[in-house]
Short mmCIF file of C-alpha atoms in Angstrom, two decimals:
data_model
loop_
_atom_site.label_atom_id
_atom_site.label_comp_id
_atom_site.label_asym_id
_atom_site.label_seq_id
_atom_site.Cartn_x
_atom_site.Cartn_y
_atom_site.Cartn_z
CA MET S 15 22.79 -5.80 -35.69
CA VAL S 16 25.93 -4.47 -34.04
CA VAL S 17 25.53 -3.76 -30.35
CA SER S 18 27.07 -0.49 -29.23
CA ALA S 19 29.69 -0.41 -26.48
CA ALA S 20 27.36 1.60 -24.24
CA VAL S 21 24.57 -1.01 -24.53
CA ALA S 22 26.99 -3.90 -23.96
CA ARG S 23 28.47 -2.15 -20.93
CA ASN S 24 25.03 -1.53 -19.44
CA VAL S 25 23.98 -5.15 -19.99
CA VAL S 26 27.14 -6.47 -18.33
CA GLY S 27 26.75 -3.95 -15.51
CA ILE S 28 23.15 -5.04 -14.88
CA ILE S 29 24.25 -8.68 -14.75
CA GLY S 30 26.98 -7.62 -12.33
CA ASN S 31 24.36 -5.87 -10.20
CA VAL S 32 22.29 -9.06 -10.03
CA ILE S 33 25.28 -11.23 -9.04
CA SER S 34 26.50 -8.67 -6.49
CA PHE S 35 22.97 -8.49 -5.07
CA GLY S 36 23.14 -12.23 -4.49
CA LEU S 37 26.44 -11.85 -2.65
CA PHE S 38 25.05 -9.10 -0.45
CA PHE S 39 22.01 -11.29 0.22
CA SER S 40 24.05 -14.39 1.14
CA PRO S 41 24.57 -13.59 4.88
CA LEU S 42 20.79 -13.43 5.46
CA PRO S 43 20.52 -17.03 6.81
CA THR S 44 23.18 -16.18 9.40
CA PHE S 45 21.23 -13.20 10.67
CA TRP S 46 17.98 -15.12 10.58
CA LYS S 47 19.62 -17.58 13.00
CA ILE S 48 20.65 -14.65 15.21
CA ILE S 49 17.08 -13.32 15.23
CA LYS S 50 15.62 -16.73 16.11
CA LYS S 51 18.17 -17.36 18.88
CA LYS S 52 18.23 -13.71 19.99
CA ASP S 53 21.98 -14.12 20.41
CA VAL S 54 24.94 -13.32 18.13
CA GLU S 55 26.93 -16.16 19.75
CA GLU S 56 30.44 -16.19 18.20
CA PHE S 57 29.58 -14.27 15.04
CA LYS S 58 31.69 -11.17 14.41
CA PRO S 59 30.59 -7.86 12.85
CA ASP S 60 33.98 -7.24 11.22
CA PRO S 61 33.13 -8.33 7.63
CA TYR S 62 30.00 -6.17 7.62
CA LEU S 63 31.80 -3.15 9.06
CA ALA S 64 34.45 -3.51 6.35
CA THR S 65 31.83 -3.86 3.62
CA VAL S 66 30.04 -0.68 4.75
CA LEU S 67 33.17 1.37 4.19
CA ASN S 68 33.94 -0.41 0.93
CA CYS S 69 30.45 0.25 -0.46
CA ALA S 70 30.48 3.87 0.72
CA PHE S 71 33.71 4.58 -1.18
CA TRP S 72 32.42 2.89 -4.35
CA VAL S 73 29.25 4.99 -4.18
CA PHE S 74 31.38 8.11 -3.86
CA TYR S 75 33.65 6.93 -6.67
CA GLY S 76 30.71 6.44 -9.02
CA LEU S 77 29.25 9.92 -8.59
CA PRO S 78 29.43 12.11 -11.74
CA PHE S 79 31.79 14.66 -10.19
CA VAL S 80 34.29 11.93 -9.25
CA HIS S 81 34.06 9.32 -12.01
CA PRO S 82 31.37 9.91 -14.69
CA ASN S 83 29.48 7.11 -16.46
CA SER S 84 29.43 4.84 -13.40
CA LEU S 85 25.74 4.75 -12.49
CA LEU S 86 25.64 0.96 -12.19
CA VAL S 87 28.55 1.04 -9.76
CA VAL S 88 26.56 3.47 -7.62
CA THR S 89 23.30 1.49 -7.70
CA ILE S 90 24.68 -1.86 -6.52
CA ASN S 91 26.81 -0.32 -3.79
CA CYS S 92 23.82 1.68 -2.51
CA VAL S 93 21.99 -1.64 -2.28
CA GLY S 94 25.02 -3.06 -0.48
CA LEU S 95 24.95 -0.25 2.06
CA VAL S 96 21.29 -0.94 2.83
CA PHE S 97 22.01 -4.65 3.37
CA GLU S 98 25.09 -4.09 5.51
CA PHE S 99 23.39 -1.52 7.75
CA ALA S 100 20.46 -3.92 8.16
CA TYR S 101 22.86 -6.72 9.18
CA LEU S 102 24.69 -4.43 11.62
CA THR S 103 21.39 -3.27 13.10
CA ILE S 104 20.39 -6.89 13.79
CA PHE S 105 23.83 -7.57 15.25
CA PHE S 106 23.58 -4.45 17.44
CA ILE S 107 20.15 -5.46 18.80
CA TYR S 108 21.27 -8.92 19.93
CA ALA S 109 24.93 -8.26 20.79
CA THR S 110 26.40 -7.79 24.23
CA ASN S 111 27.24 -4.30 25.42
CA LYS S 112 30.85 -4.92 24.40
CA GLY S 113 29.75 -5.92 20.92
CA ARG S 114 27.53 -2.85 20.62
CA ARG S 115 30.35 -0.55 21.67
CA LYS S 116 32.59 -2.17 19.05
CA VAL S 117 30.05 -1.58 16.28
CA LEU S 118 29.46 2.04 17.29
CA PHE S 119 33.17 2.76 17.65
CA TRP S 120 34.13 1.40 14.23
CA LEU S 121 31.17 3.01 12.49
CA LEU S 122 32.24 6.34 13.98
CA MET S 123 35.86 5.80 12.87
CA GLU S 124 34.69 4.87 9.38
CA ALA S 125 32.42 7.90 9.18
CA ILE S 126 35.28 10.22 10.18
CA PHE S 127 37.69 8.59 7.71
CA PHE S 128 35.14 8.72 4.91
CA ALA S 129 34.31 12.36 5.65
CA VAL S 130 38.00 13.33 5.59
CA ILE S 131 38.53 11.65 2.20
CA VAL S 132 35.40 13.29 0.77
CA LEU S 133 36.47 16.74 1.99
CA VAL S 134 40.03 16.37 0.69
CA THR S 135 38.78 15.06 -2.65
CA MET S 136 36.23 17.81 -3.18
CA LEU S 137 38.27 20.74 -1.84
CA ALA S 138 41.85 19.91 -2.80
CA LEU S 139 41.40 17.94 -6.02
CA HIS S 140 39.95 19.55 -9.11
CA GLY S 141 38.69 17.62 -12.09
CA THR S 142 37.38 14.08 -12.38
CA HIS S 143 40.77 12.65 -13.41
CA LYS S 144 42.49 13.52 -10.13
CA ARG S 145 39.44 12.63 -8.05
CA SER S 146 39.07 9.27 -9.81
CA LEU S 147 42.72 8.50 -9.17
CA VAL S 148 42.63 9.10 -5.42
CA VAL S 149 39.21 7.60 -4.70
CA GLY S 150 39.78 4.74 -7.17
CA VAL S 151 43.02 3.69 -5.46
CA ILE S 152 41.30 3.73 -2.05
CA CYS S 153 38.42 1.65 -3.44
CA ASP S 154 40.85 -0.85 -4.91
CA VAL S 155 42.71 -1.22 -1.62
CA PHE S 156 39.51 -2.07 0.24
CA ASN S 157 38.20 -4.29 -2.54
CA VAL S 158 41.43 -6.28 -2.74
CA MET S 159 41.34 -6.73 1.04
CA MET S 160 37.81 -8.11 0.77
CA TYR S 161 38.72 -10.41 -2.12
CA ALA S 162 41.75 -11.62 -0.15
CA SER S 163 39.64 -12.59 2.86
CA PRO S 164 38.92 -16.13 1.54
CA LEU S 165 42.67 -16.89 1.65
CA THR S 166 42.29 -18.25 5.18
CA ILE S 167 39.50 -20.54 4.00
CA MET S 168 41.55 -21.73 1.03
CA ALA S 169 44.45 -22.50 3.36
CA LYS S 170 42.10 -24.56 5.54
CA VAL S 171 40.85 -26.47 2.48
CA ILE S 172 44.42 -27.37 1.53
CA LYS S 173 45.34 -28.31 5.09
CA THR S 174 42.25 -30.44 5.77
CA LYS S 175 41.71 -31.61 2.17
CA SER S 176 38.05 -30.82 2.74
CA VAL S 177 35.68 -28.27 1.16
CA LYS S 178 33.48 -28.31 4.25
CA TYR S 179 34.17 -24.65 4.92
CA MET S 180 34.13 -23.37 1.34
CA PRO S 181 30.63 -23.49 -0.20
CA PHE S 182 30.70 -24.13 -3.95
CA TRP S 183 27.94 -21.70 -4.89
CA LEU S 184 29.53 -18.84 -2.99
CA SER S 185 32.89 -19.52 -4.65
CA LEU S 186 31.19 -19.63 -8.05
CA ALA S 187 29.31 -16.39 -7.35
CA ASN S 188 32.56 -14.67 -6.32
CA PHE S 189 34.21 -15.83 -9.55
CA LEU S 190 31.30 -14.72 -11.75
CA ASN S 191 31.12 -11.40 -9.93
CA GLY S 192 34.82 -10.75 -10.57
CA VAL S 193 34.55 -11.77 -14.24
CA CYS S 194 31.45 -9.67 -14.83
CA TRP S 195 32.86 -6.47 -13.35
CA THR S 196 36.20 -7.06 -15.07
CA THR S 197 34.36 -7.27 -18.39
CA TYR S 198 32.38 -4.14 -17.50
CA ALA S 199 35.61 -2.27 -16.81
CA LEU S 200 37.15 -3.30 -20.15
CA ILE S 201 34.26 -1.98 -22.25
CA HIS S 202 34.50 1.67 -23.31
CA PRO S 203 34.83 3.87 -21.32
CA PHE S 204 37.68 1.84 -19.83
CA ASP S 205 37.77 1.85 -16.00
CA ILE S 206 41.17 0.86 -14.61
CA TYR S 207 40.06 1.04 -10.97
CA VAL S 208 37.11 -1.32 -11.38
CA LEU S 209 39.37 -3.57 -13.46
CA ILE S 210 42.24 -3.94 -10.98
CA SER S 211 40.38 -5.21 -7.94
CA ASN S 212 37.80 -7.27 -9.82
CA SER S 213 40.38 -9.03 -11.99
CA ILE S 214 42.10 -10.04 -8.75
CA GLY S 215 38.69 -11.19 -7.50
CA ALA S 216 38.19 -13.28 -10.64
CA CYS S 217 41.59 -14.93 -10.12
CA SER S 218 40.74 -15.60 -6.48
CA GLY S 219 37.49 -17.20 -7.61
CA ILE S 220 39.31 -19.43 -10.11
CA VAL S 221 41.67 -20.66 -7.37
CA GLN S 222 38.70 -21.42 -5.10
CA LEU S 223 36.96 -23.40 -7.85
CA ILE S 224 40.16 -25.33 -8.64
CA LEU S 225 40.52 -26.22 -4.96
CA TYR S 226 36.90 -27.28 -4.89
CA ALA S 227 37.47 -29.52 -7.93
CA CYS S 228 40.47 -31.10 -6.20
CA TYR S 229 38.76 -31.79 -2.87
CA PHE S 230 35.01 -31.83 -3.62
CA ARG S 231 34.74 -35.54 -2.73
CA ASN S 232 35.36 -34.67 0.90
CA LYS S 233 32.57 -32.41 2.16
CA GLY S 234 32.23 -33.82 5.62
CA GLU S 235 34.69 -34.36 8.39
CA ASP S 236 38.30 -33.27 7.95
CA ILE S 237 40.62 -36.08 6.96
CA SER S 238 43.53 -34.47 8.76
CA ASN S 239 44.26 -34.88 12.43
CA THR S 240 42.38 -31.70 13.27
CA LYS S 241 40.15 -32.20 16.28
CA PRO S 242 36.47 -31.19 15.99
CA SER S 243 36.94 -28.65 18.75
CA ASP S 244 39.61 -26.92 16.68
CA VAL S 245 37.26 -26.26 13.76
CA ARG S 246 35.13 -23.15 13.50
CA VAL S 247 32.59 -22.51 10.77
CA VAL S 248 33.39 -19.32 8.96
CA GLU S 249 30.30 -17.31 8.08
CA VAL S 250 30.69 -15.31 4.87
#
């Protein structure tokens, strides 16, 4: 029996939702440590602040009056928003006053920026084609920035010849997530904006896996001259 494009797209999108859910879930151990210690220590809220804005724009992008036929894009990014706000709430509870001010300030800036884009899109742009173009480009910019964030980790792997700071399963999940959403974008109706950023994400994932294959034998101490005090664990 021939599977229709709509069914295939929905199946791939559901798989993408499951993988993306796993990625949103991955920082939970970090925040469980924060709860147990009642201290955020050196952890930074920046990745979670960035993800809030990224998810918010993808939710807006997937709405019928911006880009029709994108329900599965909306569902997973709504889930992402719930996770990220939960993480930021935990961070806010246990952060210093300076850390709390930082979270509130950037959330306010993001809310203002998001509101401006929504108003401009809805009032100045008419038709889903123009709205998809503007919001899709913004989504791609933020998504590419997020996919590019592991570059610093990859550079450390090459420098230290160690995969100590690049977990295999997270790299694999990033790769599968990029491939899945790239496939989703290629199935009718074609979605160029989902395709662009996620194809870059798939390529980034491939590079991470290649690096892991090259240096997987060294998962412990760096074999470079880097001193232990110079190394910081990067929480994803």
